[in-house]
Tab-separated table of C-alpha atoms in Angstrom:
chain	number	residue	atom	x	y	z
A	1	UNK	CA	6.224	-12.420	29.626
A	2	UNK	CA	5.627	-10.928	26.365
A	3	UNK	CA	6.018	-11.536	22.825
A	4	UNK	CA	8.518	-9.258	20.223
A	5	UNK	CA	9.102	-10.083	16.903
A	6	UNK	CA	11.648	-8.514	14.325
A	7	UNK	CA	10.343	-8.040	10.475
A	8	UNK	CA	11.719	-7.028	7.138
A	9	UNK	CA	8.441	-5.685	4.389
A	10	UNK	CA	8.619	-5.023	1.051
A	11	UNK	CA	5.712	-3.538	-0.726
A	12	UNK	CA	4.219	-1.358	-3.233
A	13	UNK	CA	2.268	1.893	-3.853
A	14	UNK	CA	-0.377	2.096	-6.963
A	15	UNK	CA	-1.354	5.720	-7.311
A	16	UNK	CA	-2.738	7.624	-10.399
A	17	UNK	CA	-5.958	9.246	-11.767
A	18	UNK	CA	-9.575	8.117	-11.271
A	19	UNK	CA	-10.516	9.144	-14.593
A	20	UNK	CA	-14.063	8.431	-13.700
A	21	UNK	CA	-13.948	11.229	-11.637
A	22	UNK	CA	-13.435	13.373	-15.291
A	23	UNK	CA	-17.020	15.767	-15.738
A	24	UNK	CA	-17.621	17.256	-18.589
A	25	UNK	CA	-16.219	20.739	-17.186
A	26	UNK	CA	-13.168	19.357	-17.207
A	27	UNK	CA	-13.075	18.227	-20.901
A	28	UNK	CA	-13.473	21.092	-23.261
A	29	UNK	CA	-13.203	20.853	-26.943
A	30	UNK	CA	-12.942	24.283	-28.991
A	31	UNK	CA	-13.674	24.126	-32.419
A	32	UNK	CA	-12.017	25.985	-34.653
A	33	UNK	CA	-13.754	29.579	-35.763
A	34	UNK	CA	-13.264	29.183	-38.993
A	35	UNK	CA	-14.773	26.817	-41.909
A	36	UNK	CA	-13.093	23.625	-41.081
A	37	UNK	CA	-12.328	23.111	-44.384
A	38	UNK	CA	-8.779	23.705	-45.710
A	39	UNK	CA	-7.788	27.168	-44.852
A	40	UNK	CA	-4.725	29.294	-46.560
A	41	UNK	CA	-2.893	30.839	-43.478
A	42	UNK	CA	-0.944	33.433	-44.065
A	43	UNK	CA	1.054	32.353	-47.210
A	44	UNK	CA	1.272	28.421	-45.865
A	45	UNK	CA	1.849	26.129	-48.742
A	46	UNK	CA	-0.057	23.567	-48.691
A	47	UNK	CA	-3.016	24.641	-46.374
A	48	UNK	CA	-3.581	23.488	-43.083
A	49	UNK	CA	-6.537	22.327	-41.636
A	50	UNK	CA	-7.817	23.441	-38.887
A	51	UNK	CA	-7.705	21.173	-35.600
A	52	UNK	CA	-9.893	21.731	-32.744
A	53	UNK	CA	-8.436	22.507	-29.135
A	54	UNK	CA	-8.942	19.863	-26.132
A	55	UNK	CA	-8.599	21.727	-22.783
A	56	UNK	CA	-8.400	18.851	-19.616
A	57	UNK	CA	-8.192	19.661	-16.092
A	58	UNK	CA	-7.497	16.251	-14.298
A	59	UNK	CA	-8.892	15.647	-10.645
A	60	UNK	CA	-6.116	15.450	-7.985
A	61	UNK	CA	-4.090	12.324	-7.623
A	62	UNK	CA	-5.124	9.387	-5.267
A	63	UNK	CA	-3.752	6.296	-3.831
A	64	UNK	CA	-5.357	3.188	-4.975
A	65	UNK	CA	-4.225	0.650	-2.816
A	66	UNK	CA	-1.145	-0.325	-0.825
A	67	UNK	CA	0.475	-4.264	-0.801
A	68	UNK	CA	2.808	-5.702	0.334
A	69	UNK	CA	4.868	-8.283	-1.704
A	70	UNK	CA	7.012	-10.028	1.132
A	71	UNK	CA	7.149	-10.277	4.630
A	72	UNK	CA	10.426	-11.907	6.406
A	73	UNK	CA	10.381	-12.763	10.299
A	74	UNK	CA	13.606	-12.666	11.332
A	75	UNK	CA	13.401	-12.826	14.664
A	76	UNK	CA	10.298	-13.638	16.728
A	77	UNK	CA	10.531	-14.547	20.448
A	78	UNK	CA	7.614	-16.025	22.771
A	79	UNK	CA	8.695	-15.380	25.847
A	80	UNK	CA	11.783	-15.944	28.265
A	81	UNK	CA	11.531	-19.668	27.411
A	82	UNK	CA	9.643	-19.433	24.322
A	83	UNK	CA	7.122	-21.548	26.378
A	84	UNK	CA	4.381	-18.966	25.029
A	85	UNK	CA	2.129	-19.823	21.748
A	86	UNK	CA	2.836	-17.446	18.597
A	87	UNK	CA	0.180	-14.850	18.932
A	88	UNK	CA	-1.169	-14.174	15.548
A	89	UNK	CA	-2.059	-10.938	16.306
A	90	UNK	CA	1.456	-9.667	16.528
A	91	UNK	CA	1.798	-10.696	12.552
A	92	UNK	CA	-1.140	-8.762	12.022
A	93	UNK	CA	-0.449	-6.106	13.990
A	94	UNK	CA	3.215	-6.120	11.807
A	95	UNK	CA	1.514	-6.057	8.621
A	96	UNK	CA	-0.236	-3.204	9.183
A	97	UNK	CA	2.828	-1.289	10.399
A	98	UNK	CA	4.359	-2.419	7.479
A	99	UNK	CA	1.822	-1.007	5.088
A	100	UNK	CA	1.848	2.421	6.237
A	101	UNK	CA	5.659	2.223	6.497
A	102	UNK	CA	5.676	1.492	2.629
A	103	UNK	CA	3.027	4.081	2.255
A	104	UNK	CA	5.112	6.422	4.066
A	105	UNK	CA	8.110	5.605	2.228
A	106	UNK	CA	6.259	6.180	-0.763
A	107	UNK	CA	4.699	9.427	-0.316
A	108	UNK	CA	8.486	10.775	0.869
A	109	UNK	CA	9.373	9.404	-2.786
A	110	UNK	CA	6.746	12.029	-4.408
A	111	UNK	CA	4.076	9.132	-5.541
A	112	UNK	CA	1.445	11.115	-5.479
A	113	UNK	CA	3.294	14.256	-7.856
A	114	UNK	CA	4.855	11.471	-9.983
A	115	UNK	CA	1.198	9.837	-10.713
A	116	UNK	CA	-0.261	13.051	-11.414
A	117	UNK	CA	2.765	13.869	-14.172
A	118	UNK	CA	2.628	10.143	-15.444
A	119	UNK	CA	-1.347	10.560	-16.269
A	120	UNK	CA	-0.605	14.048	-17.828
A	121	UNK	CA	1.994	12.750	-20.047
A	122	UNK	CA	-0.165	9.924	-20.769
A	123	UNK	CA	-3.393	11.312	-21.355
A	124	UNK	CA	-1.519	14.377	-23.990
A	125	UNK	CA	0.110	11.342	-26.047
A	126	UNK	CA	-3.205	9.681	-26.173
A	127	UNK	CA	-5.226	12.742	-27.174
A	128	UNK	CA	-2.390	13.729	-29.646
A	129	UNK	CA	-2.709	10.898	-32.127
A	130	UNK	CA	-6.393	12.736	-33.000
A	131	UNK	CA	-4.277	15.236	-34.703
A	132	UNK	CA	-6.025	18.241	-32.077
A	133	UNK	CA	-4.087	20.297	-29.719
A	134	UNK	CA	-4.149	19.338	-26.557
A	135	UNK	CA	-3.835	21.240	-23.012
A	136	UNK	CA	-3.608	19.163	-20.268
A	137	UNK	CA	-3.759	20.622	-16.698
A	138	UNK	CA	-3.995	19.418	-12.986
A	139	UNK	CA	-5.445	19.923	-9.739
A	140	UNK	CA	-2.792	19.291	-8.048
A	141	UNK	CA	-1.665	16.254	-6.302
A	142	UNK	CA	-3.880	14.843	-3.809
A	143	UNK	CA	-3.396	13.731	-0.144
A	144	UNK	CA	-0.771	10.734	0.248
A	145	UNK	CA	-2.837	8.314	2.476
A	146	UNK	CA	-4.408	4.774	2.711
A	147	UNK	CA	-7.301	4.385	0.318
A	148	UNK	CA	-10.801	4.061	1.900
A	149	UNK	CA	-11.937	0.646	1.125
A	150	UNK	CA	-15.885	0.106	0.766
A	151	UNK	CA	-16.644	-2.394	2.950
């Protein structure tokens, strides 16, 4: 006798940027080399002043967590004559499975590169409204797995 049960997940992937992983090597400003004052360039009517550069290199992308919104049984049978009790473990055991399936699902969708582009985008329109130039770059996108939880 054994116990099989038949389940529909749906769930959802956070991923982005820990941008408390940012040091200050990855944040560079560069002044400008000239007197910051207002500087005639080259004929330019009125001047412009001149902005500094922000250079920043953003740590790879990372999962944050993993949930799952819904969980339908469908079809869940306790035996030949369903004598048996419902074995909690099985939804367990189906939760998990249905976790990694999102996570899966997920990371075939490009989370991880889509994260990393969101936080660029993000991150130069934020910077931007200082009036600077800003350079933002990546390491890449990081691995597309479960987060390690601290406990």
């Amino acid at each position: 006798d054994e116990q099989k049960g038949l389940f529909i997940a749906r769930g959802r992937v956070e991923a982005g940027i820990d941008l408390s992983a940012l040091t200050p090597e990855m944040v560079q400003v560069v002044q400008p080399e000239s007197n910051p004052d207002e500087i005639q360039q080259a004929g330019a009517n009125p001047p412009v002043l001149m902005m500094p550069k922000i250079n920043i290199t953003l740590p790879p992308s990372e999962i944050f967590s993993v949930y799952l919104d819904d969980i339908e049984t469908y079809d869940w049978q306790t035996g030949a004559f369903g004598m048996m009790q419902v074995d909690p473990k099985i939804l367990q055991q189906a939760q998990s499975m249905a976790k990694k399936e999102v996570l899966e699902r997920a990371c075939r969708g490009d989370v991880m590169n889509m994260a990393l582009e969101n936080a660029q985008t993000q991150l130069q329109q934020l910077f931007s409204l200082t009036g600077a130039v800003v350079t933002v770059t990546t390491q890449g996108a990081g691995a597309c797995q479960m987060p390690v939880t601290n406990t």
